[in-house]
Amino acid sequence: MATKTYRRTTSRIVTTTLVTALAGLGLAAPASGATEATGATAAAGSAKERLQRQVDAVHKTGTVGVLARSTGPHGTRYATAGVADAGTGRTARADDKFRIASATKTYVSTVVLQLVGEGRLSLDDTVEDRLPGVVSGNGNDGAKITVRQLLNHTSGLFNYTADFPALASAEAYEAGRYTTWTDSELVGIAMRHAPDFEPGAKWSYSNTNYTLAGMIIEKVTGRSWQQEVTKRVIRPLGLRNTLAPTTSPRIPGSHMKGYSAFGGGGRGIDITAFNPSGAGAAGAMISDTGDMTRFYRALLGGRLLKPAQLTEMRTTVRATELDPVWPGARYGLGLMESPLTCGGTYYGHAGDLPGYSTRDGVSADGRSVVVLEATGDGSTGDLSTEQAKNALIDQQLCAAEAK
């Protein structure tokens, strides 16, 4: 079992996740090698071996399977460790899909900012302007919360996943994993609670913010956030392994399975099947490392947003809640900014659901991107899994920038 301190820390990690507790899995798994996608030179071989060592380091902290892709000016390489399926022993493949969880927020924010760039929406519009009566009661007032405050998590709204029944335990997950939730029901959970603070007073992550952002997209366009993300991001970029599902609990095609014990210790259960309506615009999407790389390169490279909106997305506020995992972290509009040990910063967005942990990092110009997926709960009692994941991203980006 995790210590009290660790439970407190992981509750803050939920600021980028949809799960409230983490615990380790001890599934035996054969190691697998790294594969170079481009540039089979001696230098690339050295880079490939370095990535493999970093992936192995993540796996040794107690994860079930790990898959990483690193892309930069000198090519692309990937490495795997552990297994994608603990039942069959199948190792991960480069194009395996996985649930990207809260990394979904960057895609949703991109659509909102596109609508802003088209003059159909303003970041200074209030929630009440766009969704009359939806945010009200128990001290909640949509007239005081702007769209910008939803996107950068300064709204003060209660995080609905902190009171979400399906995440309470393995038994609750089994009972509720196929339940279909409406956005109004998810927001309703938050409205049963008083706000955490006055809008704009400080920063605190809340998945409720992005449920509302998805509802605003639908109100403005007449189409669901899933349809708009597909139309505006997935199809134009040719992201063939990326989905924005509504209620289907399956991950189609080759994918990594997720495993979690929900803080209860032991081997954990296969939690792969999950009705994504419970995550919605806060974390329902599915992708793979290649598609996520293409998305981040397009986004930071200026292909998805006009300059003014990309500047807004990259305008950050201090996010001190994230310091235990990402010291010095800042948060923009659906985009995290974290310091690099070699100087400068990188962007990205972490995401976790039970059994799935997505980490990514992209250089400011979008040229270098690292995407990492780890399944299982990872370490218990400390932050060694998080530290190993962060070290991989930091070292890969610093190496790319040094060349």
mmCIF file of C-alpha atoms in Angstrom:
data_model
loop_
_atom_site.group_PDB
_atom_site.id
_atom_site.type_symbol
_atom_site.label_atom_id
_atom_site.label_comp_id
_atom_site.label_asym_id
_atom_site.label_seq_id
_atom_site.Cartn_x
_atom_site.Cartn_y
_atom_site.Cartn_z
ATOM 1 C CA MET A 1 0.000 0.000 0.000
ATOM 2 C CA ALA A 2 1.109 3.538 -0.672
ATOM 3 C CA THR A 3 2.076 5.722 2.219
ATOM 4 C CA LYS A 4 -0.088 8.646 3.266
ATOM 5 C CA THR A 5 2.400 11.075 1.730
ATOM 6 C CA TYR A 6 2.376 9.222 -1.559
ATOM 7 C CA ARG A 7 -1.415 9.118 -1.655
ATOM 8 C CA ARG A 8 -1.434 12.856 -1.143
ATOM 9 C CA THR A 9 1.094 13.295 -3.948
ATOM 10 C CA THR A 10 -0.779 11.043 -6.331
ATOM 11 C CA SER A 11 -3.984 12.931 -5.651
ATOM 12 C CA ARG A 12 -2.114 15.899 -7.099
ATOM 13 C CA ILE A 13 -0.896 13.810 -10.005
ATOM 14 C CA VAL A 14 -4.599 13.513 -10.779
ATOM 15 C CA THR A 15 -4.206 17.099 -11.821
ATOM 16 C CA THR A 16 -3.124 15.495 -15.058
ATOM 17 C CA THR A 17 -5.054 12.279 -14.651
ATOM 18 C CA LEU A 18 -8.393 10.569 -14.238
ATOM 19 C CA VAL A 19 -7.327 8.256 -11.407
ATOM 20 C CA THR A 20 -6.994 8.891 -7.684
ATOM 21 C CA ALA A 21 -4.483 6.299 -6.475
ATOM 22 C CA LEU A 22 -1.587 4.325 -7.948
ATOM 23 C CA ALA A 23 -0.099 1.004 -6.925
ATOM 24 C CA GLY A 24 2.539 -1.316 -8.363
ATOM 25 C CA LEU A 25 2.163 -4.523 -10.361
ATOM 26 C CA GLY A 26 4.706 -7.332 -10.209
ATOM 27 C CA LEU A 27 3.925 -9.059 -13.495
ATOM 28 C CA ALA A 28 6.878 -11.003 -14.846
ATOM 29 C CA ALA A 29 7.663 -9.925 -18.382
ATOM 30 C CA PRO A 30 10.392 -10.638 -20.908
ATOM 31 C CA ALA A 31 12.468 -7.686 -22.030
ATOM 32 C CA SER A 32 12.330 -6.627 -25.655
ATOM 33 C CA GLY A 33 14.748 -4.690 -27.777
ATOM 34 C CA ALA A 34 14.757 -1.272 -29.369
ATOM 35 C CA THR A 35 14.145 -0.839 -33.072
ATOM 36 C CA GLU A 36 15.504 2.001 -35.170
ATOM 37 C CA ALA A 37 12.988 3.487 -37.605
ATOM 38 C CA THR A 38 15.447 5.603 -39.597
ATOM 39 C CA GLY A 39 19.174 6.279 -39.866
ATOM 40 C CA ALA A 40 21.073 3.048 -39.144
ATOM 41 C CA THR A 41 24.394 4.783 -38.453
ATOM 42 C CA ALA A 42 26.779 4.155 -35.559
ATOM 43 C CA ALA A 43 25.648 7.400 -33.951
ATOM 44 C CA ALA A 44 22.013 6.397 -34.304
ATOM 45 C CA GLY A 45 22.848 3.022 -32.830
ATOM 46 C CA SER A 46 24.237 4.727 -29.767
ATOM 47 C CA ALA A 47 21.096 6.832 -29.491
ATOM 48 C CA LYS A 48 18.993 3.708 -29.880
ATOM 49 C CA GLU A 49 20.823 1.949 -27.062
ATOM 50 C CA ARG A 50 20.448 5.014 -24.846
ATOM 51 C CA LEU A 51 16.678 5.074 -25.401
ATOM 52 C CA GLN A 52 16.483 1.356 -24.634
ATOM 53 C CA ARG A 53 18.305 1.840 -21.327
ATOM 54 C CA GLN A 54 15.900 4.636 -20.400
ATOM 55 C CA VAL A 55 12.860 2.521 -21.278
ATOM 56 C CA ASP A 56 14.272 -0.378 -19.262
ATOM 57 C CA ALA A 57 14.687 1.981 -16.312
ATOM 58 C CA VAL A 58 10.984 2.869 -16.457
ATOM 59 C CA HIS A 59 10.014 -0.793 -16.687
ATOM 60 C CA LYS A 60 12.132 -1.770 -13.685
ATOM 61 C CA THR A 61 10.079 0.519 -11.429
ATOM 62 C CA GLY A 62 7.132 -1.875 -11.666
ATOM 63 C CA THR A 63 5.320 -1.133 -14.912
ATOM 64 C CA VAL A 64 3.864 -3.907 -17.059
ATOM 65 C CA GLY A 65 4.762 -2.594 -20.505
ATOM 66 C CA VAL A 66 6.616 0.453 -21.813
ATOM 67 C CA LEU A 67 6.746 1.931 -25.306
ATOM 68 C CA ALA A 68 8.676 5.074 -26.264
ATOM 69 C CA ARG A 69 9.286 6.945 -29.513
ATOM 70 C CA SER A 70 11.838 9.719 -29.891
ATOM 71 C CA THR A 71 11.816 11.882 -33.010
ATOM 72 C CA GLY A 72 14.128 14.732 -33.925
ATOM 73 C CA PRO A 73 16.124 16.307 -36.734
ATOM 74 C CA HIS A 74 18.243 13.154 -37.048
ATOM 75 C CA GLY A 75 15.473 10.591 -37.313
ATOM 76 C CA THR A 76 13.114 8.461 -35.255
ATOM 77 C CA ARG A 77 13.732 5.532 -32.932
ATOM 78 C CA TYR A 78 11.589 3.560 -30.542
ATOM 79 C CA ALA A 79 12.124 1.085 -27.727
ATOM 80 C CA THR A 80 9.941 -1.264 -25.724
ATOM 81 C CA ALA A 81 10.157 -3.240 -22.491
ATOM 82 C CA GLY A 82 7.792 -5.632 -20.754
ATOM 83 C CA VAL A 83 4.625 -6.777 -22.467
ATOM 84 C CA ALA A 84 1.598 -5.287 -24.170
ATOM 85 C CA ASP A 85 -0.536 -8.240 -23.050
ATOM 86 C CA ALA A 86 0.285 -9.987 -19.749
ATOM 87 C CA GLY A 87 -1.988 -12.894 -20.668
ATOM 88 C CA THR A 88 -0.260 -13.840 -23.924
ATOM 89 C CA GLY A 89 3.164 -12.351 -23.248
ATOM 90 C CA ARG A 90 3.030 -10.326 -26.487
ATOM 91 C CA THR A 91 5.591 -7.533 -26.537
ATOM 92 C CA ALA A 92 4.634 -4.015 -27.540
ATOM 93 C CA ARG A 93 4.772 -2.895 -31.173
ATOM 94 C CA ALA A 94 5.663 0.574 -32.378
ATOM 95 C CA ASP A 95 2.136 1.209 -33.665
ATOM 96 C CA ASP A 96 0.248 -0.220 -30.681
ATOM 97 C CA LYS A 97 -2.614 2.014 -29.598
ATOM 98 C CA PHE A 98 -3.328 3.056 -25.998
ATOM 99 C CA ARG A 99 -5.621 5.352 -24.054
ATOM 100 C CA ILE A 100 -3.986 8.784 -23.943
ATOM 101 C CA ALA A 101 -6.263 10.002 -21.104
ATOM 102 C CA SER A 102 -5.712 13.664 -20.191
ATOM 103 C CA ALA A 103 -3.439 14.256 -23.179
ATOM 104 C CA THR A 104 -6.840 14.534 -24.896
ATOM 105 C CA LYS A 105 -7.065 18.035 -23.435
ATOM 106 C CA THR A 106 -4.516 19.452 -25.870
ATOM 107 C CA TYR A 107 -6.618 18.277 -28.835
ATOM 108 C CA VAL A 108 -9.784 19.741 -27.317
ATOM 109 C CA SER A 109 -8.067 23.034 -26.530
ATOM 110 C CA THR A 110 -6.790 23.161 -30.119
ATOM 111 C CA VAL A 111 -10.364 22.986 -31.412
ATOM 112 C CA VAL A 112 -11.534 25.692 -28.996
ATOM 113 C CA LEU A 113 -8.680 27.951 -30.101
ATOM 114 C CA GLN A 114 -9.466 27.306 -33.761
ATOM 115 C CA LEU A 115 -13.006 28.496 -33.072
ATOM 116 C CA VAL A 116 -11.536 31.580 -31.391
ATOM 117 C CA GLY A 117 -9.383 32.207 -34.450
ATOM 118 C CA GLU A 118 -12.495 31.958 -36.635
ATOM 119 C CA GLY A 119 -14.267 34.592 -34.525
ATOM 120 C CA ARG A 120 -16.948 32.158 -33.376
ATOM 121 C CA LEU A 121 -15.883 32.211 -29.745
ATOM 122 C CA SER A 122 -13.876 34.427 -27.399
ATOM 123 C CA LEU A 123 -11.601 33.318 -24.582
ATOM 124 C CA ASP A 124 -13.238 36.055 -22.527
ATOM 125 C CA ASP A 125 -16.749 34.636 -23.020
ATOM 126 C CA THR A 126 -18.151 33.290 -19.783
ATOM 127 C CA VAL A 127 -19.460 29.801 -19.255
ATOM 128 C CA GLU A 128 -22.859 31.334 -18.574
ATOM 129 C CA ASP A 129 -22.728 33.100 -21.966
ATOM 130 C CA ARG A 130 -22.284 29.790 -23.753
ATOM 131 C CA LEU A 131 -23.943 27.287 -21.401
ATOM 132 C CA PRO A 132 -26.694 29.145 -19.511
ATOM 133 C CA GLY A 133 -27.553 27.608 -16.144
ATOM 134 C CA VAL A 134 -25.110 24.702 -16.407
ATOM 135 C CA VAL A 135 -22.644 25.937 -13.766
ATOM 136 C CA SER A 136 -24.714 26.971 -10.782
ATOM 137 C CA GLY A 137 -25.552 26.038 -7.191
ATOM 138 C CA ASN A 138 -23.399 25.510 -4.099
ATOM 139 C CA GLY A 139 -21.532 28.736 -4.816
ATOM 140 C CA ASN A 140 -20.748 27.839 -8.430
ATOM 141 C CA ASP A 141 -21.378 30.683 -10.868
ATOM 142 C CA GLY A 142 -20.735 30.285 -14.591
ATOM 143 C CA ALA A 143 -21.026 34.042 -15.072
ATOM 144 C CA LYS A 144 -17.726 34.473 -13.225
ATOM 145 C CA ILE A 145 -15.760 31.847 -15.192
ATOM 146 C CA THR A 146 -14.276 32.516 -18.639
ATOM 147 C CA VAL A 147 -13.404 30.054 -21.382
ATOM 148 C CA ARG A 148 -9.741 30.911 -20.795
ATOM 149 C CA GLN A 149 -10.075 29.916 -17.144
ATOM 150 C CA LEU A 150 -11.534 26.565 -18.163
ATOM 151 C CA LEU A 151 -8.633 25.868 -20.490
ATOM 152 C CA ASN A 152 -5.879 26.883 -18.058
ATOM 153 C CA HIS A 153 -7.489 25.397 -14.928
ATOM 154 C CA THR A 154 -7.973 28.606 -12.983
ATOM 155 C CA SER A 155 -11.781 28.269 -12.786
ATOM 156 C CA GLY A 156 -11.835 26.894 -9.235
ATOM 157 C CA LEU A 157 -14.394 24.232 -10.167
ATOM 158 C CA PHE A 158 -14.355 20.960 -8.238
ATOM 159 C CA ASN A 159 -12.683 18.109 -10.118
ATOM 160 C CA TYR A 160 -15.503 15.641 -10.810
ATOM 161 C CA THR A 161 -13.178 12.629 -10.974
ATOM 162 C CA ALA A 162 -12.379 13.119 -7.278
ATOM 163 C CA ASP A 163 -15.968 11.976 -6.625
ATOM 164 C CA PHE A 164 -16.357 9.561 -9.537
ATOM 165 C CA PRO A 165 -17.676 6.144 -8.442
ATOM 166 C CA ALA A 166 -15.955 3.997 -11.083
ATOM 167 C CA LEU A 167 -12.500 5.089 -9.895
ATOM 168 C CA ALA A 168 -12.985 4.291 -6.207
ATOM 169 C CA SER A 169 -11.727 0.687 -6.276
ATOM 170 C CA ALA A 170 -11.232 -2.345 -8.503
ATOM 171 C CA GLU A 171 -14.698 -3.582 -7.518
ATOM 172 C CA ALA A 172 -16.289 -0.223 -8.342
ATOM 173 C CA TYR A 173 -14.466 -0.130 -11.656
ATOM 174 C CA GLU A 174 -15.713 -3.588 -12.593
ATOM 175 C CA ALA A 175 -19.261 -2.536 -11.703
ATOM 176 C CA GLY A 176 -19.179 0.800 -13.550
ATOM 177 C CA ARG A 177 -16.719 0.394 -16.414
ATOM 178 C CA TYR A 178 -19.471 0.030 -19.065
ATOM 179 C CA THR A 179 -21.735 2.796 -17.762
ATOM 180 C CA THR A 180 -22.600 5.554 -20.218
ATOM 181 C CA TRP A 181 -22.318 9.055 -18.773
ATOM 182 C CA THR A 182 -23.581 12.296 -20.251
ATOM 183 C CA ASP A 183 -21.563 15.494 -20.002
ATOM 184 C CA SER A 184 -24.352 17.015 -17.937
ATOM 185 C CA GLU A 185 -24.105 14.150 -15.449
ATOM 186 C CA LEU A 186 -20.347 14.608 -15.122
ATOM 187 C CA VAL A 187 -20.695 18.348 -14.560
ATOM 188 C CA GLY A 188 -23.522 17.586 -12.126
ATOM 189 C CA ILE A 189 -21.080 15.645 -9.942
ATOM 190 C CA ALA A 190 -18.925 18.767 -9.684
ATOM 191 C CA MET A 191 -21.920 20.985 -8.987
ATOM 192 C CA ARG A 192 -22.695 18.958 -5.854
ATOM 193 C CA HIS A 193 -19.538 20.530 -4.421
ATOM 194 C CA ALA A 194 -18.632 24.116 -3.656
ATOM 195 C CA PRO A 195 -15.864 25.569 -5.826
ATOM 196 C CA ASP A 196 -12.324 25.199 -4.519
ATOM 197 C CA PHE A 197 -11.600 28.929 -4.895
ATOM 198 C CA GLU A 198 -12.798 32.062 -6.655
ATOM 199 C CA PRO A 199 -12.253 32.012 -10.438
ATOM 200 C CA GLY A 200 -8.796 33.310 -11.323
ATOM 201 C CA ALA A 201 -7.513 33.236 -7.738
ATOM 202 C CA LYS A 202 -5.028 30.411 -8.342
ATOM 203 C CA TRP A 203 -4.335 27.241 -10.345
ATOM 204 C CA SER A 204 -5.815 23.814 -9.639
ATOM 205 C CA TYR A 205 -6.427 21.086 -12.181
ATOM 206 C CA SER A 206 -10.024 20.008 -12.722
ATOM 207 C CA ASN A 207 -11.308 17.614 -15.361
ATOM 208 C CA THR A 208 -14.655 19.406 -15.059
ATOM 209 C CA ASN A 209 -13.127 22.312 -16.980
ATOM 210 C CA TYR A 210 -12.653 20.241 -20.116
ATOM 211 C CA THR A 211 -16.018 18.548 -19.896
ATOM 212 C CA LEU A 212 -17.432 22.078 -20.104
ATOM 213 C CA ALA A 213 -15.045 22.967 -22.944
ATOM 214 C CA GLY A 214 -16.370 19.987 -24.901
ATOM 215 C CA MET A 215 -19.938 21.132 -24.250
ATOM 216 C CA ILE A 216 -19.050 24.622 -25.493
ATOM 217 C CA ILE A 217 -17.611 23.188 -28.712
ATOM 218 C CA GLU A 218 -20.911 21.412 -29.333
ATOM 219 C CA LYS A 219 -22.939 24.525 -28.498
ATOM 220 C CA VAL A 220 -20.912 26.669 -30.913
ATOM 221 C CA THR A 221 -20.628 24.195 -33.804
ATOM 222 C CA GLY A 222 -23.696 21.992 -33.441
ATOM 223 C CA ARG A 223 -21.349 18.983 -33.516
ATOM 224 C CA SER A 224 -19.803 16.990 -30.688
ATOM 225 C CA TRP A 225 -16.230 17.597 -29.605
ATOM 226 C CA GLN A 226 -15.390 14.139 -30.973
ATOM 227 C CA GLN A 227 -16.687 15.107 -34.409
ATOM 228 C CA GLU A 228 -14.850 18.424 -34.369
ATOM 229 C CA VAL A 229 -11.534 16.910 -33.242
ATOM 230 C CA THR A 230 -11.879 14.308 -35.983
ATOM 231 C CA LYS A 231 -12.738 16.906 -38.628
ATOM 232 C CA ARG A 232 -10.199 19.540 -37.617
ATOM 233 C CA VAL A 233 -7.230 17.524 -36.327
ATOM 234 C CA ILE A 234 -7.362 13.775 -36.928
ATOM 235 C CA ARG A 235 -8.311 13.755 -40.623
ATOM 236 C CA PRO A 236 -6.231 16.737 -41.808
ATOM 237 C CA LEU A 237 -3.102 15.287 -40.192
ATOM 238 C CA GLY A 238 -3.803 11.722 -41.362
ATOM 239 C CA LEU A 239 -3.779 10.307 -37.835
ATOM 240 C CA ARG A 240 -4.941 6.831 -38.776
ATOM 241 C CA ASN A 241 -4.476 5.308 -35.330
ATOM 242 C CA THR A 242 -6.143 8.137 -33.403
ATOM 243 C CA LEU A 243 -9.767 7.953 -32.270
ATOM 244 C CA ALA A 244 -12.117 10.185 -30.296
ATOM 245 C CA PRO A 245 -14.633 7.545 -29.172
ATOM 246 C CA THR A 246 -18.036 8.183 -27.632
ATOM 247 C CA THR A 247 -19.211 5.056 -25.778
ATOM 248 C CA SER A 248 -17.395 2.057 -27.303
ATOM 249 C CA PRO A 249 -15.333 0.386 -24.549
ATOM 250 C CA ARG A 250 -12.940 -1.339 -26.977
ATOM 251 C CA ILE A 251 -9.550 -0.278 -28.293
ATOM 252 C CA PRO A 252 -9.636 -1.502 -31.903
ATOM 253 C CA GLY A 253 -6.664 -3.176 -33.536
ATOM 254 C CA SER A 254 -3.268 -3.866 -31.985
ATOM 255 C CA HIS A 255 -3.017 -2.156 -28.603
ATOM 256 C CA MET A 256 -1.422 -2.189 -25.165
ATOM 257 C CA LYS A 257 -3.615 -3.567 -22.396
ATOM 258 C CA GLY A 258 -3.915 -1.661 -19.139
ATOM 259 C CA TYR A 259 -3.634 -3.153 -15.648
ATOM 260 C CA SER A 260 -4.379 -1.595 -12.260
ATOM 261 C CA ALA A 261 -4.942 -2.564 -8.630
ATOM 262 C CA PHE A 262 -6.483 0.851 -7.769
ATOM 263 C CA GLY A 263 -4.206 1.328 -4.811
ATOM 264 C CA GLY A 264 -5.140 -2.017 -3.316
ATOM 265 C CA GLY A 265 -1.860 -3.803 -3.978
ATOM 266 C CA GLY A 266 -1.444 -7.187 -5.622
ATOM 267 C CA ARG A 267 -1.463 -8.176 -9.258
ATOM 268 C CA GLY A 268 -4.233 -5.888 -10.435
ATOM 269 C CA ILE A 269 -6.900 -6.485 -13.062
ATOM 270 C CA ASP A 270 -7.146 -6.002 -16.803
ATOM 271 C CA ILE A 271 -8.943 -2.657 -17.079
ATOM 272 C CA THR A 272 -8.558 -2.158 -20.852
ATOM 273 C CA ALA A 273 -12.279 -2.166 -21.642
ATOM 274 C CA PHE A 274 -13.842 1.104 -20.474
ATOM 275 C CA ASN A 275 -16.768 3.212 -21.643
ATOM 276 C CA PRO A 276 -14.938 6.469 -22.506
ATOM 277 C CA SER A 277 -17.991 8.645 -21.844
ATOM 278 C CA GLY A 278 -16.825 8.729 -18.215
ATOM 279 C CA ALA A 279 -13.728 10.615 -19.381
ATOM 280 C CA GLY A 280 -15.193 12.543 -22.311
ATOM 281 C CA ALA A 281 -13.409 15.700 -23.447
ATOM 282 C CA ALA A 282 -11.182 15.456 -20.368
ATOM 283 C CA GLY A 283 -9.559 12.195 -21.422
ATOM 284 C CA ALA A 284 -11.366 9.805 -23.802
ATOM 285 C CA MET A 285 -9.024 9.658 -26.793
ATOM 286 C CA ILE A 286 -6.969 6.733 -28.111
ATOM 287 C CA SER A 287 -3.781 7.084 -30.155
ATOM 288 C CA ASP A 288 -0.281 5.718 -30.707
ATOM 289 C CA THR A 289 3.192 7.215 -30.395
ATOM 290 C CA GLY A 290 3.529 7.954 -34.109
ATOM 291 C CA ASP A 291 0.252 9.837 -34.369
ATOM 292 C CA MET A 292 0.903 11.784 -31.179
ATOM 293 C CA THR A 293 4.302 12.782 -32.549
ATOM 294 C CA ARG A 294 2.699 14.029 -35.763
ATOM 295 C CA PHE A 295 0.091 15.991 -33.797
ATOM 296 C CA TYR A 296 2.600 17.758 -31.547
ATOM 297 C CA ARG A 297 4.912 18.612 -34.433
ATOM 298 C CA ALA A 298 1.994 20.139 -36.336
ATOM 299 C CA LEU A 299 0.720 22.013 -33.287
ATOM 300 C CA LEU A 300 3.989 23.566 -32.105
ATOM 301 C CA GLY A 301 5.078 23.983 -35.714
ATOM 302 C CA GLY A 302 2.157 26.353 -36.305
ATOM 303 C CA ARG A 303 0.095 24.189 -38.676
ATOM 304 C CA LEU A 304 -3.051 23.902 -36.537
ATOM 305 C CA LEU A 305 -3.438 27.343 -34.957
ATOM 306 C CA LYS A 306 -2.997 30.921 -36.090
ATOM 307 C CA PRO A 307 -0.044 32.709 -34.443
ATOM 308 C CA ALA A 308 -2.239 34.660 -32.005
ATOM 309 C CA GLN A 309 -3.986 31.508 -30.771
ATOM 310 C CA LEU A 310 -0.759 29.514 -30.523
ATOM 311 C CA THR A 311 0.642 32.340 -28.408
ATOM 312 C CA GLU A 312 -2.434 32.115 -26.178
ATOM 313 C CA MET A 313 -1.981 28.364 -25.820
ATOM 314 C CA ARG A 314 1.649 28.839 -24.796
ATOM 315 C CA THR A 315 0.881 31.639 -22.317
ATOM 316 C CA THR A 316 1.277 29.817 -19.021
ATOM 317 C CA VAL A 317 0.563 30.277 -15.335
ATOM 318 C CA ARG A 318 2.503 28.719 -12.495
ATOM 319 C CA ALA A 319 1.171 25.282 -11.511
ATOM 320 C CA THR A 320 2.725 24.624 -8.114
ATOM 321 C CA GLU A 321 0.521 21.564 -7.477
ATOM 322 C CA LEU A 322 2.591 19.753 -10.092
ATOM 323 C CA ASP A 323 5.945 20.457 -8.428
ATOM 324 C CA PRO A 324 6.266 17.018 -6.728
ATOM 325 C CA VAL A 325 6.440 15.448 -10.199
ATOM 326 C CA TRP A 326 7.345 18.356 -12.504
ATOM 327 C CA PRO A 327 9.292 20.956 -10.489
ATOM 328 C CA GLY A 328 8.727 24.436 -11.880
ATOM 329 C CA ALA A 329 5.802 23.351 -14.071
ATOM 330 C CA ARG A 330 3.565 25.903 -15.734
ATOM 331 C CA TYR A 331 0.249 25.423 -17.557
ATOM 332 C CA GLY A 332 -1.132 27.174 -20.615
ATOM 333 C CA LEU A 333 -4.318 26.451 -22.522
ATOM 334 C CA GLY A 334 -4.280 22.659 -22.599
ATOM 335 C CA LEU A 335 -0.495 22.553 -22.683
ATOM 336 C CA MET A 336 2.032 21.987 -19.895
ATOM 337 C CA GLU A 337 5.443 23.658 -19.862
ATOM 338 C CA SER A 338 8.297 22.106 -17.886
ATOM 339 C CA PRO A 339 11.971 23.036 -17.445
ATOM 340 C CA LEU A 340 14.742 21.053 -19.126
ATOM 341 C CA THR A 341 17.882 20.247 -17.145
ATOM 342 C CA CYS A 342 19.965 21.454 -20.104
ATOM 343 C CA GLY A 343 18.220 24.838 -20.130
ATOM 344 C CA GLY A 344 14.995 26.071 -21.660
ATOM 345 C CA THR A 345 11.663 24.309 -21.456
ATOM 346 C CA TYR A 346 9.525 21.776 -23.263
ATOM 347 C CA TYR A 347 5.789 21.435 -23.827
ATOM 348 C CA GLY A 348 3.356 18.531 -23.679
ATOM 349 C CA HIS A 349 0.541 17.063 -21.624
ATOM 350 C CA ALA A 350 0.587 14.060 -19.317
ATOM 351 C CA GLY A 351 -2.377 11.716 -19.127
ATOM 352 C CA ASP A 352 -3.419 8.845 -16.868
ATOM 353 C CA LEU A 353 -6.350 6.490 -16.603
ATOM 354 C CA PRO A 354 -6.308 3.348 -14.482
ATOM 355 C CA GLY A 355 -3.618 1.173 -16.041
ATOM 356 C CA TYR A 356 -2.385 3.722 -18.608
ATOM 357 C CA SER A 357 0.190 6.484 -18.214
ATOM 358 C CA THR A 358 1.033 8.731 -21.172
ATOM 359 C CA ARG A 359 3.947 11.163 -21.077
ATOM 360 C CA ASP A 360 5.195 13.381 -23.869
ATOM 361 C CA GLY A 361 7.536 16.262 -24.515
ATOM 362 C CA VAL A 362 8.037 18.530 -27.501
ATOM 363 C CA SER A 363 10.564 21.251 -28.162
ATOM 364 C CA ALA A 364 9.304 24.811 -28.575
ATOM 365 C CA ASP A 365 9.669 24.640 -32.374
ATOM 366 C CA GLY A 366 8.035 21.225 -32.644
ATOM 367 C CA ARG A 367 11.069 19.597 -34.265
ATOM 368 C CA SER A 368 11.840 17.163 -31.437
ATOM 369 C CA VAL A 369 9.124 15.043 -29.845
ATOM 370 C CA VAL A 370 9.210 12.214 -27.310
ATOM 371 C CA VAL A 371 6.132 10.095 -26.548
ATOM 372 C CA LEU A 372 6.130 7.493 -23.789
ATOM 373 C CA GLU A 373 3.439 5.033 -22.741
ATOM 374 C CA ALA A 374 3.630 2.861 -19.623
ATOM 375 C CA THR A 375 0.972 0.391 -18.491
ATOM 376 C CA GLY A 376 0.323 -0.848 -14.984
ATOM 377 C CA ASP A 377 0.466 1.190 -11.790
ATOM 378 C CA GLY A 378 4.235 1.495 -11.506
ATOM 379 C CA SER A 379 6.029 2.069 -8.217
ATOM 380 C CA THR A 380 4.313 2.320 -4.844
ATOM 381 C CA GLY A 381 5.478 4.363 -1.900
ATOM 382 C CA ASP A 382 7.664 6.692 -3.959
ATOM 383 C CA LEU A 383 7.861 8.556 -7.239
ATOM 384 C CA SER A 384 10.493 6.385 -8.920
ATOM 385 C CA THR A 385 8.285 5.575 -11.924
ATOM 386 C CA GLU A 386 7.489 9.242 -12.478
ATOM 387 C CA GLN A 387 11.132 10.195 -12.089
ATOM 388 C CA ALA A 388 12.231 7.561 -14.613
ATOM 389 C CA LYS A 389 9.642 8.725 -17.149
ATOM 390 C CA ASN A 390 10.609 12.365 -16.715
ATOM 391 C CA ALA A 391 14.310 11.522 -17.011
ATOM 392 C CA LEU A 392 13.700 9.737 -20.314
ATOM 393 C CA ILE A 393 11.884 12.709 -21.829
ATOM 394 C CA ASP A 394 14.380 15.241 -20.474
ATOM 395 C CA GLN A 395 17.438 13.309 -21.653
ATOM 396 C CA GLN A 396 16.009 12.600 -25.089
ATOM 397 C CA LEU A 397 15.070 16.229 -25.714
ATOM 398 C CA CYS A 398 18.355 17.551 -24.357
ATOM 399 C CA ALA A 399 20.294 15.135 -26.579
ATOM 400 C CA ALA A 400 18.275 16.252 -29.620
ATOM 401 C CA GLU A 401 18.839 19.928 -28.859
ATOM 402 C CA ALA A 402 22.598 19.372 -28.360
ATOM 403 C CA LYS A 403 23.110 18.028 -31.876
#
